[in-house]
Tab-separated table of C-alpha atoms and ligand atoms in Angstrom:
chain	number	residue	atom	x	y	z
A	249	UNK	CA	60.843	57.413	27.644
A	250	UNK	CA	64.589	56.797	28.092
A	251	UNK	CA	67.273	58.519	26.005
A	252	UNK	CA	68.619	55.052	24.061
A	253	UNK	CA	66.524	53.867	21.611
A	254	UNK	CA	65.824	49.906	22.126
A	255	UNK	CA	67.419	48.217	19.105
A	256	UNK	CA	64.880	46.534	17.134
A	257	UNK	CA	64.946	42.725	18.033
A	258	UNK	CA	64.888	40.617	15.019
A	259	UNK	CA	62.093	37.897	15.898
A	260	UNK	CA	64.374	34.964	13.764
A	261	UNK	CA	61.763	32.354	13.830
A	262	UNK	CA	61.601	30.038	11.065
A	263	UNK	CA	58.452	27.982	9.662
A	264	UNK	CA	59.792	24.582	7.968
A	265	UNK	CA	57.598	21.697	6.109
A	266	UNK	CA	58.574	18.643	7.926
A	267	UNK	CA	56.364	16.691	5.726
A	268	UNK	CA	54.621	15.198	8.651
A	269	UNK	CA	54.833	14.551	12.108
A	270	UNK	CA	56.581	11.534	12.820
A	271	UNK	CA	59.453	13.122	9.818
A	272	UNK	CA	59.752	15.899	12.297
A	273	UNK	CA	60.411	13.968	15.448
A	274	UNK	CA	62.795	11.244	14.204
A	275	UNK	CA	64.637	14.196	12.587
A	276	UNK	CA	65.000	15.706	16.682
A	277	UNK	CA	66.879	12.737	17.346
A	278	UNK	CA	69.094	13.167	14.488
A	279	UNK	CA	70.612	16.598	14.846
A	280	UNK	CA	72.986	16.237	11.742
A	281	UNK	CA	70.252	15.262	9.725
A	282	UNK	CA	67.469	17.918	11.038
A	283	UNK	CA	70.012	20.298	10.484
A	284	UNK	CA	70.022	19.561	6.878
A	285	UNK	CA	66.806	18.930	6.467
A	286	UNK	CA	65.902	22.640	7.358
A	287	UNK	CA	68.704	24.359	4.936
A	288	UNK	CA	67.275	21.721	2.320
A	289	UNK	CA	64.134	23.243	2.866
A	290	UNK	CA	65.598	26.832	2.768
A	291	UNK	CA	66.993	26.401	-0.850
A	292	UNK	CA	63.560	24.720	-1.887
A	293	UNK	CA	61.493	27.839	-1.124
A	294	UNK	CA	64.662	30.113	-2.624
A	295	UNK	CA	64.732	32.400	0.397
A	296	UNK	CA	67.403	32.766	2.939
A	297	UNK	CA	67.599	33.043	6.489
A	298	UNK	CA	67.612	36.761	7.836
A	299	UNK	CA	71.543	37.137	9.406
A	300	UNK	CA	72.620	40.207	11.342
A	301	UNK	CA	73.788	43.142	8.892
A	302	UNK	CA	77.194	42.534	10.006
A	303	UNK	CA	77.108	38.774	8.896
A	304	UNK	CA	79.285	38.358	5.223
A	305	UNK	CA	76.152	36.191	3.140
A	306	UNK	CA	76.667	32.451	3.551
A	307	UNK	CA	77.502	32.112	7.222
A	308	UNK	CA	77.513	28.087	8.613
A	309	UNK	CA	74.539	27.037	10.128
A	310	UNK	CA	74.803	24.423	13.040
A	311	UNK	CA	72.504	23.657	15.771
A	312	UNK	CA	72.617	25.684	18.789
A	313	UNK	CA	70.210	24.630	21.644
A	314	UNK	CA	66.570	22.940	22.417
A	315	UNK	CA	64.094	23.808	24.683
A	316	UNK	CA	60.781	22.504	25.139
A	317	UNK	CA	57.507	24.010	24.555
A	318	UNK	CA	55.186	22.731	27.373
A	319	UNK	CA	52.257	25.182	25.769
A	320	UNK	CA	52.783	22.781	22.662
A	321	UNK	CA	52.079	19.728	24.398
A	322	UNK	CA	55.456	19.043	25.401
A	323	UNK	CA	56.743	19.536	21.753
A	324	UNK	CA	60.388	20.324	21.724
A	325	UNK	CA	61.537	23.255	19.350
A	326	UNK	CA	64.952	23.440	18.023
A	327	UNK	CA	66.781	26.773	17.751
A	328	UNK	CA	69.964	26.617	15.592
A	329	UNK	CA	72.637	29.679	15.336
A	330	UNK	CA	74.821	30.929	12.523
A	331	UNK	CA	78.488	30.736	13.441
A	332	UNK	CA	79.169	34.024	12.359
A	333	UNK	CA	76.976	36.644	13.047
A	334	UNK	CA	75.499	34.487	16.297
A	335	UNK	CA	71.994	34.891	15.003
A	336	UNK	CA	69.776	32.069	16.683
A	337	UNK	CA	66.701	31.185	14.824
A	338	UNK	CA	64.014	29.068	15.939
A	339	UNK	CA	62.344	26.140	13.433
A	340	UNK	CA	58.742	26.266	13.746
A	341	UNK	CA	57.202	23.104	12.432
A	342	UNK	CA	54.605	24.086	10.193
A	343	UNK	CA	52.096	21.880	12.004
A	344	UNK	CA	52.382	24.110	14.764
A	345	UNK	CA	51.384	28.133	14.937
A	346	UNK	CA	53.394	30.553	16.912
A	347	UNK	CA	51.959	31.893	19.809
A	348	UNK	CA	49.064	29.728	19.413
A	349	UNK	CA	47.325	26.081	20.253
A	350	UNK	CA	45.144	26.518	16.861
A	351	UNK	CA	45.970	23.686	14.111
A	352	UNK	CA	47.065	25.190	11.107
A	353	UNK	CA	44.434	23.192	9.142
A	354	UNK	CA	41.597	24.732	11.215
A	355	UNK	CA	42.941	28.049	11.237
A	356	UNK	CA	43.316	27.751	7.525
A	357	UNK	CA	39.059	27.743	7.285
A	358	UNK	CA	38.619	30.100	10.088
A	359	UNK	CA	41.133	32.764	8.103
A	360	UNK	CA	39.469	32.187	4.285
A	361	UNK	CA	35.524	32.254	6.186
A	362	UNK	CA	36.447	35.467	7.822
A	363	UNK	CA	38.371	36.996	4.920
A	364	UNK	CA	35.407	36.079	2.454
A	365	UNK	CA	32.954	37.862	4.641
A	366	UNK	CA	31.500	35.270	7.148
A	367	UNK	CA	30.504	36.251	10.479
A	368	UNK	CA	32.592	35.345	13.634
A	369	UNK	CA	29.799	33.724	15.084
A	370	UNK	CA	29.205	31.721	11.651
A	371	UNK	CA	33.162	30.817	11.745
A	372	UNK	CA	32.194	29.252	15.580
A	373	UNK	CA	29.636	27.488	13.615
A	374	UNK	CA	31.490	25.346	11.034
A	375	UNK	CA	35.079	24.930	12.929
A	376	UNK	CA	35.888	24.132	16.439
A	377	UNK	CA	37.114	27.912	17.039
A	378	UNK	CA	35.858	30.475	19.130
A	379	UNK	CA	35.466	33.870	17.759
A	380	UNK	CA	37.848	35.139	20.236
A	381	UNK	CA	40.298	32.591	18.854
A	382	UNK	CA	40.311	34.397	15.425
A	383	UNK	CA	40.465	37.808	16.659
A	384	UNK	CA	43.612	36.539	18.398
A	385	UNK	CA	44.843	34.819	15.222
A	386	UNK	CA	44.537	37.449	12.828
A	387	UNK	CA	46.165	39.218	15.668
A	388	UNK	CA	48.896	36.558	15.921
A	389	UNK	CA	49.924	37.003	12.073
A	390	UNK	CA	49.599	40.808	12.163
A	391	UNK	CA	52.543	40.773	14.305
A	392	UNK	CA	55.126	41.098	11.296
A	393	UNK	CA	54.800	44.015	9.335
A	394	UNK	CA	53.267	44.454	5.945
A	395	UNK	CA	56.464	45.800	4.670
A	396	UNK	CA	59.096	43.130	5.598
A	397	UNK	CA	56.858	40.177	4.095
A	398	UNK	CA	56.228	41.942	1.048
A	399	UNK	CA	59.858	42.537	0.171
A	400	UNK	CA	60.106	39.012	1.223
A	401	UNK	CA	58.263	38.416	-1.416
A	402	UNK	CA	60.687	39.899	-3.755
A	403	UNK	CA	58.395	43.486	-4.282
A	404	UNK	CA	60.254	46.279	-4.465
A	405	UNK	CA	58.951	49.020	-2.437
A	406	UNK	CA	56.103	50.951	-4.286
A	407	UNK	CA	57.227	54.258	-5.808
A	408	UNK	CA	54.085	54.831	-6.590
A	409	UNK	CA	50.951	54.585	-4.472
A	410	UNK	CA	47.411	55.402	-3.763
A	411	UNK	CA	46.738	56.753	-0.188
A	412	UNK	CA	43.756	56.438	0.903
A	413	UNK	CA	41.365	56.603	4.254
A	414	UNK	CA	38.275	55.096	5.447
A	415	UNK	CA	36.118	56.481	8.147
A	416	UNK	CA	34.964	53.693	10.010
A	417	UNK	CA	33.256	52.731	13.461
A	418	UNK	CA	34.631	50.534	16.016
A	419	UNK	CA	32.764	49.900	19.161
A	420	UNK	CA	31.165	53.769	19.296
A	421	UNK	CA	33.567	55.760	18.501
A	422	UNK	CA	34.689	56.931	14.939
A	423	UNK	CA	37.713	55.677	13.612
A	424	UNK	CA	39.662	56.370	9.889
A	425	UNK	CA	42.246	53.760	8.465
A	426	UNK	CA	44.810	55.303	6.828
A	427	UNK	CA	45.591	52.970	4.000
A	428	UNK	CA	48.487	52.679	1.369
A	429	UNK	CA	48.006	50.820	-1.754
A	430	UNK	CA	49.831	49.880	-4.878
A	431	UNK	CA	48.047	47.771	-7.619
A	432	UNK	CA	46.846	45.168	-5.365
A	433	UNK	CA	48.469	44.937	-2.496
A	434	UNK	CA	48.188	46.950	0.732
A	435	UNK	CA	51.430	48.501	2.209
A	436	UNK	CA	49.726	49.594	4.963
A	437	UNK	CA	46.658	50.076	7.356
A	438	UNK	CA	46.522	51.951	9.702
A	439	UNK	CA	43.743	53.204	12.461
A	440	UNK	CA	43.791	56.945	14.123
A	441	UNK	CA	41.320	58.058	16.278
A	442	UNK	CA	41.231	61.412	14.915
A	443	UNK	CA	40.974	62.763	11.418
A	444	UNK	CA	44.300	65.320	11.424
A	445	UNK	CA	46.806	65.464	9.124
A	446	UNK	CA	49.116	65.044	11.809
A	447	UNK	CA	46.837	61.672	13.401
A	448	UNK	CA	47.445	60.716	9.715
A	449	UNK	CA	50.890	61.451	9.189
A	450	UNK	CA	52.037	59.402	12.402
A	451	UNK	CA	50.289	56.878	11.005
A	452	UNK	CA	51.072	56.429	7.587
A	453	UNK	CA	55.049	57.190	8.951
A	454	UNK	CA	55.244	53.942	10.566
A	455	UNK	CA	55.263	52.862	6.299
A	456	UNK	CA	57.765	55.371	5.714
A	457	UNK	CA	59.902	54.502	8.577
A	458	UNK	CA	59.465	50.796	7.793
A	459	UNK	CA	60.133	51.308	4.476
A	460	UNK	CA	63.533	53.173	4.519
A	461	UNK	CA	64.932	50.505	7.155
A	462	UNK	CA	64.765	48.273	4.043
A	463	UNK	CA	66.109	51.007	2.031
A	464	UNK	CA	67.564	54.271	3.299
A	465	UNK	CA	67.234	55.829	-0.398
A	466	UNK	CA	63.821	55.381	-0.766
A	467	UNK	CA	61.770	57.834	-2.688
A	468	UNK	CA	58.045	57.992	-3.711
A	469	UNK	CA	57.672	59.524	-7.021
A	470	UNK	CA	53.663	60.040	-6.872
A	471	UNK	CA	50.815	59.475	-4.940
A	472	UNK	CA	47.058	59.482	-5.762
A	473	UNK	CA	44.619	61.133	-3.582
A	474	UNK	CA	40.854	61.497	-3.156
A	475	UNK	CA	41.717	65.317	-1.778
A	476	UNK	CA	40.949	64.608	1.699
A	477	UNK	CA	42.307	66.729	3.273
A	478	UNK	CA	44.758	64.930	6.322
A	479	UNK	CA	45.660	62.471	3.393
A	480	UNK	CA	46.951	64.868	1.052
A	481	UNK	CA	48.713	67.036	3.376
A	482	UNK	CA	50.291	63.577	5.387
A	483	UNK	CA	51.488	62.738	1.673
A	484	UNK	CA	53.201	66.214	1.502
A	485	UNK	CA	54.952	65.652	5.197
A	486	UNK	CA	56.253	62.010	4.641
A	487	UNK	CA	57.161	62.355	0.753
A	488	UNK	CA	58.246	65.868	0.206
A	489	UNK	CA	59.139	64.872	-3.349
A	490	UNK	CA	56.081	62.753	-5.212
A	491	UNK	CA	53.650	64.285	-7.643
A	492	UNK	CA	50.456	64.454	-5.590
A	493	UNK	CA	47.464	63.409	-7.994
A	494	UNK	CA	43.706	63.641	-7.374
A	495	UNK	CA	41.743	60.144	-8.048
A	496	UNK	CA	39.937	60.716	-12.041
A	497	UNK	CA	37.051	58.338	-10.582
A	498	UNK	CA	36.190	60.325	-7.500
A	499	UNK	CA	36.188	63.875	-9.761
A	500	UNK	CA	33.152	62.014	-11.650
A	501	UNK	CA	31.344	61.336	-8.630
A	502	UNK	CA	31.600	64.597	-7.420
A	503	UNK	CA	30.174	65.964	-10.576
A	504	UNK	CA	26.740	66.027	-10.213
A	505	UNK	CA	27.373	68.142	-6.557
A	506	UNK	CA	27.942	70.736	-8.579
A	507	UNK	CA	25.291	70.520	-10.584
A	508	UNK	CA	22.791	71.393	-7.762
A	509	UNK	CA	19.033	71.774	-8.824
A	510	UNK	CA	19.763	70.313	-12.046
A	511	UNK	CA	17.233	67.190	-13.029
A	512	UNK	CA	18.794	63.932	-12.299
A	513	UNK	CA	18.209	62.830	-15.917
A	514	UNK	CA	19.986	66.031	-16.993
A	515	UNK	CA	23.118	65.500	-14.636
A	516	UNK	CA	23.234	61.372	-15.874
A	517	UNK	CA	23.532	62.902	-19.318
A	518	UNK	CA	26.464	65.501	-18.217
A	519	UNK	CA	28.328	62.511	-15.925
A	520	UNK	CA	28.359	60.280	-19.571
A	521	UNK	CA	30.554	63.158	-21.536
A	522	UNK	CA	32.910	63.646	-18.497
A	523	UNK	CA	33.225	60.286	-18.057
A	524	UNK	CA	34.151	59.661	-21.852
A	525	UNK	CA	36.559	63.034	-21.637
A	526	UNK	CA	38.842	61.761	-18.411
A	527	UNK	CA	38.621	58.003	-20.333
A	528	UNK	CA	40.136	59.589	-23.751
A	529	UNK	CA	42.732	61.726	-22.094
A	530	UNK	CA	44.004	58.714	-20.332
A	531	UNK	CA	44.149	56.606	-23.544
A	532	UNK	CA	46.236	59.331	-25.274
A	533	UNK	CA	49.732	58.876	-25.583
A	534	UNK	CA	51.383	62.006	-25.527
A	535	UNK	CA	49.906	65.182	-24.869
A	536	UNK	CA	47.481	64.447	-22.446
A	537	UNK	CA	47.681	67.488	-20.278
A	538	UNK	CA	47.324	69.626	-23.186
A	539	UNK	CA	44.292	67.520	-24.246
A	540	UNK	CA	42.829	67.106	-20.651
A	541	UNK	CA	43.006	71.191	-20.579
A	542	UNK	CA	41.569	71.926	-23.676
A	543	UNK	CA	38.689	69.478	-23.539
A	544	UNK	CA	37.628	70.438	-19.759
A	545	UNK	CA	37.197	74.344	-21.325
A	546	UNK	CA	35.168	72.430	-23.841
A	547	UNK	CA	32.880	70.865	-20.995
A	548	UNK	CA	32.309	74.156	-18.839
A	549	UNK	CA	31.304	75.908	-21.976
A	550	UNK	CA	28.765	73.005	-22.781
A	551	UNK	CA	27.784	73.142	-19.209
A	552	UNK	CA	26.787	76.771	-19.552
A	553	UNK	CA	24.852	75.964	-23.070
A	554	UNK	CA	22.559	73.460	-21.948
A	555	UNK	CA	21.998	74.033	-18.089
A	556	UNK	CA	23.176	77.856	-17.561
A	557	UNK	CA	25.902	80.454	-16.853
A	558	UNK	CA	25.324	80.160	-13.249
A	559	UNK	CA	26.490	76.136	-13.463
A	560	UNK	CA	28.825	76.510	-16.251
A	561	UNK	CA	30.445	78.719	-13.842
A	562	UNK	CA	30.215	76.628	-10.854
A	563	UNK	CA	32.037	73.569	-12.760
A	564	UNK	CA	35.131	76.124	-14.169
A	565	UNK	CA	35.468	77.056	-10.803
A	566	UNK	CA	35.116	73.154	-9.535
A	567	UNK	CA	37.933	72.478	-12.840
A	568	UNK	CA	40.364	75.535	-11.965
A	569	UNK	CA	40.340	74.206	-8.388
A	570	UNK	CA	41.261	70.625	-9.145
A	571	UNK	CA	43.076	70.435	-12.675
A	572	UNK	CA	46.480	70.520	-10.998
A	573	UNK	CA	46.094	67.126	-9.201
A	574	UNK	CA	44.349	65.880	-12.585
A	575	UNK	CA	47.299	66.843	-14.799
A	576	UNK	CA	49.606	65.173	-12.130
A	577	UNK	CA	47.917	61.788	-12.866
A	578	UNK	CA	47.966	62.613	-16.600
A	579	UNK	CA	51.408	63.509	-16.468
A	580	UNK	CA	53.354	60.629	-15.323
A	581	UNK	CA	51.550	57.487	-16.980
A	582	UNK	CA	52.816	55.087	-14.111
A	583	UNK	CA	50.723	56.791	-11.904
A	584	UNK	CA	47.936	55.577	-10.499
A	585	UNK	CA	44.587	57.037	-11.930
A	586	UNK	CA	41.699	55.528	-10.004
A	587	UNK	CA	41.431	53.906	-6.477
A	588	UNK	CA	38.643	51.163	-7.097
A	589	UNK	CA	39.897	48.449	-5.827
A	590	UNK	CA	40.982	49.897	-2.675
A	591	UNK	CA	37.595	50.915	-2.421
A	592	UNK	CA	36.489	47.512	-2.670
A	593	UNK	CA	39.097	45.973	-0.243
A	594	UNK	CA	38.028	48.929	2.141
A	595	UNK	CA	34.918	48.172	2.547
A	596	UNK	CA	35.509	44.553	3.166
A	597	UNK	CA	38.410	45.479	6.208
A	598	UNK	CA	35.151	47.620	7.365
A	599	UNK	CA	32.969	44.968	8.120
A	600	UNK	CA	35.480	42.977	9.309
A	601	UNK	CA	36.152	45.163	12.396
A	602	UNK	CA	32.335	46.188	12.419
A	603	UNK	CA	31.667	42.599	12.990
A	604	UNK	CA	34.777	42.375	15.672
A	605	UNK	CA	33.992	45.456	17.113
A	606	UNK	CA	33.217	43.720	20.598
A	607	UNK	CA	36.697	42.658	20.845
A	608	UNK	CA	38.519	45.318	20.670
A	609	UNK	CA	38.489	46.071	24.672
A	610	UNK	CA	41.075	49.194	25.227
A	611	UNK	CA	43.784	46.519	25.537
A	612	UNK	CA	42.833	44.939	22.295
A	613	UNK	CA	45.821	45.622	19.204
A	614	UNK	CA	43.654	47.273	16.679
A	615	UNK	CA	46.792	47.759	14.896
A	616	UNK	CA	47.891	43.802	14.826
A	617	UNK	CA	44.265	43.131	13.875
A	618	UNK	CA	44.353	45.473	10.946
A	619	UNK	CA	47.792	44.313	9.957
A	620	UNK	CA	46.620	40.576	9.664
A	621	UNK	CA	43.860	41.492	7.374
A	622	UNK	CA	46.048	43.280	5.117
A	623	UNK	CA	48.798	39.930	5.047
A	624	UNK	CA	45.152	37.961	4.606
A	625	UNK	CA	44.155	40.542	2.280
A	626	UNK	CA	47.384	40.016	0.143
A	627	UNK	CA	48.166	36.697	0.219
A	628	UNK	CA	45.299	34.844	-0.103
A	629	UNK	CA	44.385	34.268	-3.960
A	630	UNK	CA	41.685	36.270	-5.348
A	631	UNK	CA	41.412	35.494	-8.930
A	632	UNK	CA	39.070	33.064	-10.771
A	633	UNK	CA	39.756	34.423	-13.727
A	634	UNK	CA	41.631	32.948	-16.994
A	635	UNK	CA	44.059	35.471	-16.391
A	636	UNK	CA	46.081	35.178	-13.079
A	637	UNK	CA	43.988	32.380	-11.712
A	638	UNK	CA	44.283	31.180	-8.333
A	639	UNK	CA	47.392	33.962	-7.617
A	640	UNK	CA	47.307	36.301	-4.568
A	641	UNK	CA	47.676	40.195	-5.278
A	642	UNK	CA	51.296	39.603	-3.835
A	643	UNK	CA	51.797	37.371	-7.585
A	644	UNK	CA	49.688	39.458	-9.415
A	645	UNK	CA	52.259	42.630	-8.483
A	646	UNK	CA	55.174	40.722	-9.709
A	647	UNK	CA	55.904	39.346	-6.436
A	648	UNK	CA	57.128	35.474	-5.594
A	649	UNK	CA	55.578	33.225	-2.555
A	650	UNK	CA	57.213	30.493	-1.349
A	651	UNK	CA	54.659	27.831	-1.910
A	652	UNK	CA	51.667	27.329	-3.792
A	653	UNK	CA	49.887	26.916	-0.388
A	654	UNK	CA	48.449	30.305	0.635
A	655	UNK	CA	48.198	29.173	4.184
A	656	UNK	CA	51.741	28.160	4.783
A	657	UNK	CA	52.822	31.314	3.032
A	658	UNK	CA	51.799	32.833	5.376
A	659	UNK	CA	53.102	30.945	7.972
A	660	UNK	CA	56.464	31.268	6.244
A	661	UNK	CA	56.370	34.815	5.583
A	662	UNK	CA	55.145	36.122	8.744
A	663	UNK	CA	57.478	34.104	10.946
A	664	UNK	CA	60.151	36.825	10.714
A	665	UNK	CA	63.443	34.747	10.097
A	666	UNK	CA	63.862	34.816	6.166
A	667	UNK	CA	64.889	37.366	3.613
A	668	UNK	CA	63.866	36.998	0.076
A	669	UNK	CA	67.279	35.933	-2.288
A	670	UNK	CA	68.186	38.937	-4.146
A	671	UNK	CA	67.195	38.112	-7.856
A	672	UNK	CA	70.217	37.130	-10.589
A	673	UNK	CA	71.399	40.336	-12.139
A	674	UNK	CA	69.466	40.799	-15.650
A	675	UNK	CA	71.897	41.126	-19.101
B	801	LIG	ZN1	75.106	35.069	10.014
């Protein structure tokens, strides 16, 4: 490794609606006009285009070169630079897909087969598309980071998150994604080979590192665990200063473990009162520690009068052991309390690399792959619901996508050469 660090080079490549086509090529011969045609299109999405730090906001835009793209059939590409910073960015039609020969349309029903759970081989079966071809296109978008396009999208940074891991398989070895979540969007997944804290915390760092380029002052304030070990202890490395909580949900499940022995009937009737204990500590407004304390006492001592010291003793021991991490979520009401949905979204990414598991040769970029199911994961809407129909977990966090087109969001957001406009100050 040498001594200078590379500087990070900006890929400044911009995705523009041409409308169509034949729009897009009379506009080539027009340079005046295509030039306006792509800061017109700029201001309609209400982003801006990603200028060197040094560059004071607002630099001109003119055109700076062309080049053609053979791989694109002969299709020339514009690039155009700002006149004061010198950034070049390149205008990606949106008919076209970096790095790729794909259509956009037919990528669009390879991406939403695969991210609702079909097969590669069934995605080979309704489009023209190998299943190579997705691999390499999920691969393609998972070449931008999940951090940069979601503060694209106007999100601040999470302050607080749920970290979470998932032991997986890929090929035959065993593999853990080390995931960070907040609400319903993923700020990152990651895979390690090994199951250390330290396998973890170099993983889940690339977040942290990611995270204070956009903002060296970043804090997290609290993070929810399931106690695994490597994930609570990575927490403690990267974010020295957040509450570390343990997930309510999980503590139920592990209930019955401690009631070994004990008739399954008996330990379904226990798992009901806990259940309804955590629920009405949570609903409490203000003293919920005290509550949570007091009513957990309450439990062991019940435990003891209908199953027995011995397992009344077990469960105090169980309580003393993990009340701290329960108060922490207790504590601070904007933390996070459960991780079900990351459960859920887990065990979808899961079969998604159990069913690509052949293509991940040692040269294969499980991290790219993982990375474009998280942007897929994100931006593609979710909800049939009344409430927040047809919006992506990006809009259901608060954040803003371009257009109401999940497909070219993505296109947009993942090609690297916007920034989102800093909202109007609030009065
Ligand atoms: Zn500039």
């Amino acid at each position: 490794m040498g001594q200078t660090a590379k500087p990070t080079r900006h890929n400044r490549t911009i995705t523009v609606d041409f409308h169509d086509e034949t729009t897009y090529l009379a506009l080539l011969d027009t340079p005046h006009a295509f030039v306006e045609f792509v800061l017109a299109f700029i201001l309609a999405i209400s982003f801006q285009l990603l200028h060197k730090a040094s560059c004071s906001e607002g630099g001109h835009m003119t055109r700076h070169s062309h080049y053609a793209r053979l791989r694109l059939g002969g299709l020339t590409i514009w690039r155009i630079q700002c006149t004061t910073c010198k950034a070049v960015f390149t205008v990606l039609p949106h008919f076209v897909l970096r790095y790729l020969k794909m259509r956009p349309a037919v990528a669009r029903d390879a991406l939403l087969a695969t991210h609702g759970g079909l097969s590669l081989e069934w995605c080979a079966v309704i489009g023209p598309i190998s299943p190579m071809a997705v691999y390499r296109l999920v691969c393609a978008f998972g070449r931008q980071r999940l951090v940069p396009v979601l503060t694209r999208c106007g999100l601040p940074l999470p302050r607080y998150i749920l970290a979470d891991e998932k032991h997986s398989k890929c090929l035959t070895d065993k593999v853990y994604l080390p995931t960070i979540v907040s609400g319903r969007v993923l700020w990152h997944l990651g895979s390690s080979a090994s199951k250390s804290a330290m396998a973890f915390t170099e993983s889940s760092g690339t977040f942290q590192r990611t995270a204070l380029q956009h903002d060296p002052s970043y804090q997290v304030r609290g993070a929810l665990t399931d106690g695994f070990d490597s994930t609570t202890k990575s927490m403690r490395t990267l974010f020295p200063g957040a509450r570390l909580g343990l997930c309510l949900r999980h503590a139920l499940n592990k209930l019955p473990d401690k009631l070994i022995g004990v008739s399954a009937s008996v330990r379904q009737g226990l798992r009901a009162p806990f259940h309804t204990l955590l629920h009405r500590c949570r609903q409490r407004t203000s003293l919920r520690v005290v509550a949570l304390g007091q009513r957990l006492r309450h439990f062991a001592n019940h435990i003891t009068a209908t199953v027995g010291a011995e397992h009344g003793e077990r469960v105090r021991h169980w309580v003393q052991a993990k009340k701290a991490g329960w108060y922490t979520v207790l504590a601070d009401p904007k933390m996070p309390a459960m991780s079900t949905v990351l459960d859920q979204a887990h065990n979808a990414i899961d079969r998604k690399l159990f069913a690509m598991k052949g293509f991940h040769h040692p040269a294969g970029n499980q991290a790219a792959f993982l990375t474009g199911l998280a942007h897929l994961y994100n931006l593609i809407p979710y909800q049939r619901r009344a409430l927040n129909a047809g919006k992506c977990g990006v809009e259901v966090e608060g954040g803003r996508v371009p257009t109401s087109d999940w497909m070219f969001n993505l296109q947009i957001l993942t090609s690297g050469g916007y920034q989102c406009t800093p909202a109007p100050p609030h009065h």
